[in-house]
mmCIF file of C-alpha atoms and ligand atoms in Angstrom:
data_model
loop_
_atom_site.group_PDB
_atom_site.id
_atom_site.type_symbol
_atom_site.label_atom_id
_atom_site.label_comp_id
_atom_site.label_asym_id
_atom_site.label_seq_id
_atom_site.Cartn_x
_atom_site.Cartn_y
_atom_site.Cartn_z
ATOM 1 C CA HIS A 1416 104.707 113.880 109.145
ATOM 2 C CA TRP A 1417 106.140 110.347 109.258
ATOM 3 C CA THR A 1418 108.374 109.044 112.019
ATOM 4 C CA ALA A 1419 111.343 106.845 111.147
ATOM 5 C CA GLU A 1420 109.502 103.905 112.772
ATOM 6 C CA GLU A 1421 106.404 104.483 110.649
ATOM 7 C CA LYS A 1422 108.463 104.685 107.465
ATOM 8 C CA ALA A 1423 110.280 101.469 108.369
ATOM 9 C CA ALA A 1424 106.997 99.683 109.161
ATOM 10 C CA ILE A 1425 105.336 100.779 105.931
ATOM 11 C CA SER A 1426 108.263 99.769 103.787
ATOM 12 C CA SER A 1427 108.631 96.411 105.519
ATOM 13 C CA VAL A 1428 104.952 95.637 104.922
ATOM 14 C CA TRP A 1429 105.187 96.823 101.350
ATOM 15 C CA LYS A 1430 108.160 94.518 100.647
ATOM 16 C CA GLN A 1431 105.992 91.551 101.588
ATOM 17 C CA VAL A 1432 103.037 92.524 99.419
ATOM 18 C CA ASN A 1433 102.396 90.522 96.280
ATOM 19 C CA VAL A 1434 100.516 93.019 94.122
ATOM 20 C CA GLU A 1435 98.815 90.315 92.088
ATOM 21 C CA SER A 1436 97.655 87.787 94.691
ATOM 22 C CA ASP A 1437 97.081 90.248 97.543
ATOM 23 C CA GLY A 1438 95.413 92.721 95.153
ATOM 24 C CA GLN A 1439 93.148 89.995 93.845
ATOM 25 C CA GLU A 1440 92.183 88.901 97.354
ATOM 26 C CA ALA A 1441 91.528 92.460 98.596
ATOM 27 C CA LEU A 1442 89.353 93.373 95.603
ATOM 28 C CA ALA A 1443 87.509 90.029 95.706
ATOM 29 C CA ARG A 1444 86.765 90.568 99.414
ATOM 30 C CA LEU A 1445 85.464 94.076 98.643
ATOM 31 C CA LEU A 1446 83.065 92.702 96.023
ATOM 32 C CA ILE A 1447 81.918 89.794 98.228
ATOM 33 C CA VAL A 1448 81.705 91.503 101.628
ATOM 34 C CA TYR A 1449 80.234 94.785 100.320
ATOM 35 C CA PRO A 1450 78.272 93.549 97.277
ATOM 36 C CA TRP A 1451 76.940 97.004 96.332
ATOM 37 C CA THR A 1452 80.458 97.828 95.166
ATOM 38 C CA GLN A 1453 79.853 95.418 92.248
ATOM 39 C CA ARG A 1454 77.848 98.130 90.482
ATOM 40 C CA TYR A 1455 81.054 99.892 89.389
ATOM 41 C CA PHE A 1456 82.386 96.753 87.735
ATOM 42 C CA SER A 1457 79.570 95.825 85.388
ATOM 43 C CA SER A 1458 82.111 95.391 82.573
ATOM 44 C CA PHE A 1459 83.993 92.700 84.502
ATOM 45 C CA GLY A 1460 81.711 89.786 83.585
ATOM 46 C CA ASP A 1461 80.594 87.115 86.041
ATOM 47 C CA LEU A 1462 80.452 88.390 89.635
ATOM 48 C CA SER A 1463 77.438 86.250 90.523
ATOM 49 C CA SER A 1464 78.962 84.286 93.428
ATOM 50 C CA PRO A 1465 82.018 84.371 95.691
ATOM 51 C CA ALA A 1466 83.550 81.546 93.622
ATOM 52 C CA ALA A 1467 82.951 83.448 90.387
ATOM 53 C CA ILE A 1468 84.470 86.620 91.835
ATOM 54 C CA CYS A 1469 87.564 84.765 93.060
ATOM 55 C CA ALA A 1470 88.024 83.107 89.643
ATOM 56 C CA ASN A 1471 87.417 86.287 87.617
ATOM 57 C CA ALA A 1472 90.533 87.242 85.626
ATOM 58 C CA LYS A 1473 89.478 90.901 85.374
ATOM 59 C CA VAL A 1474 89.181 91.120 89.155
ATOM 60 C CA ARG A 1475 92.697 89.684 89.419
ATOM 61 C CA ALA A 1476 94.149 92.106 86.846
ATOM 62 C CA HIS A 1477 92.403 95.059 88.390
ATOM 63 C CA GLY A 1478 93.448 94.139 91.936
ATOM 64 C CA LYS A 1479 97.039 94.160 90.693
ATOM 65 C CA LYS A 1480 96.570 97.638 89.176
ATOM 66 C CA VAL A 1481 95.087 99.034 92.374
ATOM 67 C CA LEU A 1482 97.820 97.622 94.615
ATOM 68 C CA SER A 1483 100.535 98.780 92.231
ATOM 69 C CA ALA A 1484 99.120 102.311 92.470
ATOM 70 C CA LEU A 1485 99.099 102.021 96.264
ATOM 71 C CA GLY A 1486 102.711 100.835 96.139
ATOM 72 C CA ALA A 1487 103.702 103.952 94.235
ATOM 73 C CA GLY A 1488 102.214 105.851 97.188
ATOM 74 C CA ALA A 1489 104.203 103.756 99.675
ATOM 75 C CA ASN A 1490 107.354 104.727 97.773
ATOM 76 C CA HIS A 1491 106.440 108.453 97.811
ATOM 77 C CA LEU A 1492 105.351 108.953 101.403
ATOM 78 C CA ASP A 1493 106.289 112.637 101.314
ATOM 79 C CA ASP A 1494 104.091 113.371 98.294
ATOM 80 C CA ILE A 1495 101.042 111.164 98.676
ATOM 81 C CA LYS A 1496 98.706 113.935 97.490
ATOM 82 C CA GLY A 1497 100.681 114.371 94.287
ATOM 83 C CA ASN A 1498 100.929 110.625 93.775
ATOM 84 C CA PHE A 1499 97.131 110.199 93.852
ATOM 85 C CA ALA A 1500 96.082 113.475 92.211
ATOM 86 C CA ASP A 1501 95.290 112.050 88.776
ATOM 87 C CA LEU A 1502 93.631 108.950 90.222
ATOM 88 C CA SER A 1503 91.480 111.160 92.448
ATOM 89 C CA LYS A 1504 90.226 113.060 89.406
ATOM 90 C CA LEU A 1505 89.553 109.809 87.563
ATOM 91 C CA HIS A 1506 87.548 108.224 90.400
ATOM 92 C CA ALA A 1507 85.599 111.446 91.075
ATOM 93 C CA ASP A 1508 84.907 112.945 87.665
ATOM 94 C CA THR A 1509 84.933 109.931 85.343
ATOM 95 C CA LEU A 1510 84.123 106.850 87.425
ATOM 96 C CA HIS A 1511 81.875 108.565 90.034
ATOM 97 C CA VAL A 1512 83.026 106.140 92.721
ATOM 98 C CA ASP A 1513 81.598 107.008 96.158
ATOM 99 C CA PRO A 1514 84.731 107.809 98.220
ATOM 100 C CA ASN A 1515 83.414 105.814 101.217
ATOM 101 C CA ASN A 1516 84.312 102.779 99.155
ATOM 102 C CA PHE A 1517 88.028 103.636 99.420
ATOM 103 C CA LEU A 1518 87.794 102.980 103.160
ATOM 104 C CA LEU A 1519 86.047 99.652 102.572
ATOM 105 C CA LEU A 1520 88.822 98.535 100.232
ATOM 106 C CA ALA A 1521 91.421 99.705 102.768
ATOM 107 C CA ASN A 1522 89.694 97.530 105.429
ATOM 108 C CA CYS A 1523 89.804 94.534 103.114
ATOM 109 C CA LEU A 1524 93.489 95.059 102.461
ATOM 110 C CA VAL A 1525 94.260 95.249 106.200
ATOM 111 C CA ILE A 1526 92.542 91.885 106.666
ATOM 112 C CA VAL A 1527 94.464 90.324 103.778
ATOM 113 C CA LEU A 1528 97.789 91.571 105.186
ATOM 114 C CA ALA A 1529 96.964 90.617 108.783
ATOM 115 C CA ARG A 1530 96.209 87.064 107.686
ATOM 116 C CA LYS A 1531 99.308 86.897 105.535
ATOM 117 C CA LEU A 1532 101.813 88.464 107.941
ATOM 118 C CA GLY A 1533 100.398 87.006 111.146
ATOM 119 C CA ALA A 1534 102.345 88.037 114.247
ATOM 120 C CA ALA A 1535 104.567 90.399 112.211
ATOM 121 C CA PHE A 1536 101.495 92.584 111.679
ATOM 122 C CA ASN A 1537 101.736 93.735 115.288
ATOM 123 C CA PRO A 1538 99.861 96.774 116.671
ATOM 124 C CA GLN A 1539 102.652 99.236 115.785
ATOM 125 C CA VAL A 1540 102.937 97.964 112.229
ATOM 126 C CA HIS A 1541 99.135 97.923 111.963
ATOM 127 C CA ALA A 1542 98.971 101.544 113.182
ATOM 128 C CA ALA A 1543 101.581 102.761 110.674
ATOM 129 C CA TRP A 1544 99.885 100.906 107.812
ATOM 130 C CA GLU A 1545 96.465 102.242 108.822
ATOM 131 C CA LYS A 1546 97.873 105.786 108.805
ATOM 132 C CA PHE A 1547 99.321 105.207 105.343
ATOM 133 C CA LEU A 1548 95.923 103.951 104.086
ATOM 134 C CA ALA A 1549 94.095 106.876 105.740
ATOM 135 C CA VAL A 1550 96.412 109.428 104.094
ATOM 136 C CA SER A 1551 96.150 107.623 100.731
ATOM 137 C CA THR A 1552 92.351 107.382 100.782
ATOM 138 C CA ALA A 1553 92.133 111.045 101.842
ATOM 139 C CA ALA A 1554 94.354 111.951 98.872
ATOM 140 C CA LEU A 1555 92.138 109.876 96.558
ATOM 141 C CA SER A 1556 89.083 111.706 97.934
ATOM 142 C CA ARG A 1557 90.599 115.149 97.420
ATOM 143 C CA ASN A 1558 89.155 115.972 94.038
ATOM 144 C CA TYR A 1559 85.546 115.320 95.026
ATOM 145 C CA HIS A 1560 83.517 118.493 95.138
HETATM 146 C C1 LIG B 744 90.344 102.176 88.040
HETATM 147 C C2 LIG B 744 93.385 102.669 91.791
HETATM 148 C C3 LIG B 744 89.645 102.168 94.847
HETATM 149 C C4 LIG B 744 86.635 101.597 91.092
HETATM 150 C C5 LIG B 744 91.482 102.301 88.800
HETATM 151 C C6 LIG B 744 92.841 102.323 88.276
HETATM 152 C C7 LIG B 744 93.679 102.461 89.329
HETATM 153 C C8 LIG B 744 92.873 102.515 90.528
HETATM 154 C C9 LIG B 744 95.216 102.533 89.282
HETATM 155 C C10 LIG B 744 93.220 102.234 86.790
HETATM 156 C C11 LIG B 744 93.283 103.618 86.238
HETATM 157 C C12 LIG B 744 93.648 103.658 84.786
HETATM 158 O O1 LIG B 744 93.364 102.680 84.061
HETATM 159 O O2 LIG B 744 94.214 104.669 84.369
HETATM 160 C C13 LIG B 744 92.613 102.628 92.957
HETATM 161 C C14 LIG B 744 93.141 102.769 94.301
HETATM 162 C C15 LIG B 744 92.075 102.620 95.148
HETATM 163 C C16 LIG B 744 90.912 102.393 94.341
HETATM 164 C C17 LIG B 744 94.608 103.033 94.638
HETATM 165 C C18 LIG B 744 92.029 102.650 96.670
HETATM 166 C C19 LIG B 744 93.019 102.381 97.464
HETATM 167 C C20 LIG B 744 88.508 101.913 94.096
HETATM 168 C C21 LIG B 744 87.218 101.559 94.644
HETATM 169 C C22 LIG B 744 86.365 101.407 93.580
HETATM 170 C C23 LIG B 744 87.134 101.661 92.371
HETATM 171 C C24 LIG B 744 86.930 101.395 96.118
HETATM 172 C C25 LIG B 744 84.899 101.033 93.560
HETATM 173 C C26 LIG B 744 84.261 100.454 94.542
HETATM 174 C C27 LIG B 744 87.388 101.685 89.951
HETATM 175 C C28 LIG B 744 86.846 101.463 88.614
HETATM 176 C C29 LIG B 744 87.922 101.616 87.720
HETATM 177 C C30 LIG B 744 89.091 101.955 88.542
HETATM 178 C C31 LIG B 744 85.391 101.116 88.262
HETATM 179 C C32 LIG B 744 87.889 101.439 86.196
HETATM 180 C C33 LIG B 744 87.998 99.952 85.948
HETATM 181 C C34 LIG B 744 87.989 99.542 84.498
HETATM 182 O O3 LIG B 744 86.949 99.683 83.867
HETATM 183 O O4 LIG B 744 89.032 99.055 84.028
HETATM 184 N N1 LIG B 744 91.531 102.400 90.171
HETATM 185 N N2 LIG B 744 91.254 102.431 93.024
HETATM 186 N N3 LIG B 744 88.422 101.980 92.727
HETATM 187 N N4 LIG B 744 88.716 101.980 89.866
HETATM 188 FE FE1 LIG B 744 89.952 102.301 91.430
#
């Protein structure tokens, strides 16, 4: 269910992603813009201000993990459900993360990439990337019951 143009757009965006710095920025924005998401990260130490969140090494390391997992999805567009099956179970059964939060993180990532890529993140590229994030977050939400 991907057109050749969508595949090309997703892979060209993915090639420009830096999993560490972009992951850090997306996760930091999630925690700052939607502060109730901080409740899941009580083991991460100081999240008491935007500056503390941006300087937090655990936020950086975790942002890298999350974006690396998303990258595995970008490289397996024809089996996104399979790619996220174990992570869906983990977030549902073990972490009890409200799946609405996946969409909030996806929004943060779009803003990070739009700022970084500028004009290259044109409406067609944006649409393809949004579809990729929608399919990925749906796959992550699959094991909630
Ligand atoms: C852990 C991916 C969204 C909360 C993880 C891990 C990955 C991951 C790869 C590490 C799993 C492991 O260690 O085996 C993703 C992806 C997301 C996403 C791809 C969406 C695109 C979220 C959101 C929240 C969240 C929105 C909460 C607001 C957590 C927590 C952990 C975790 C609390 C465990 C952290 C720790 O204690 O080390 N996630 N995640 N995740 N995720 Fe997510």
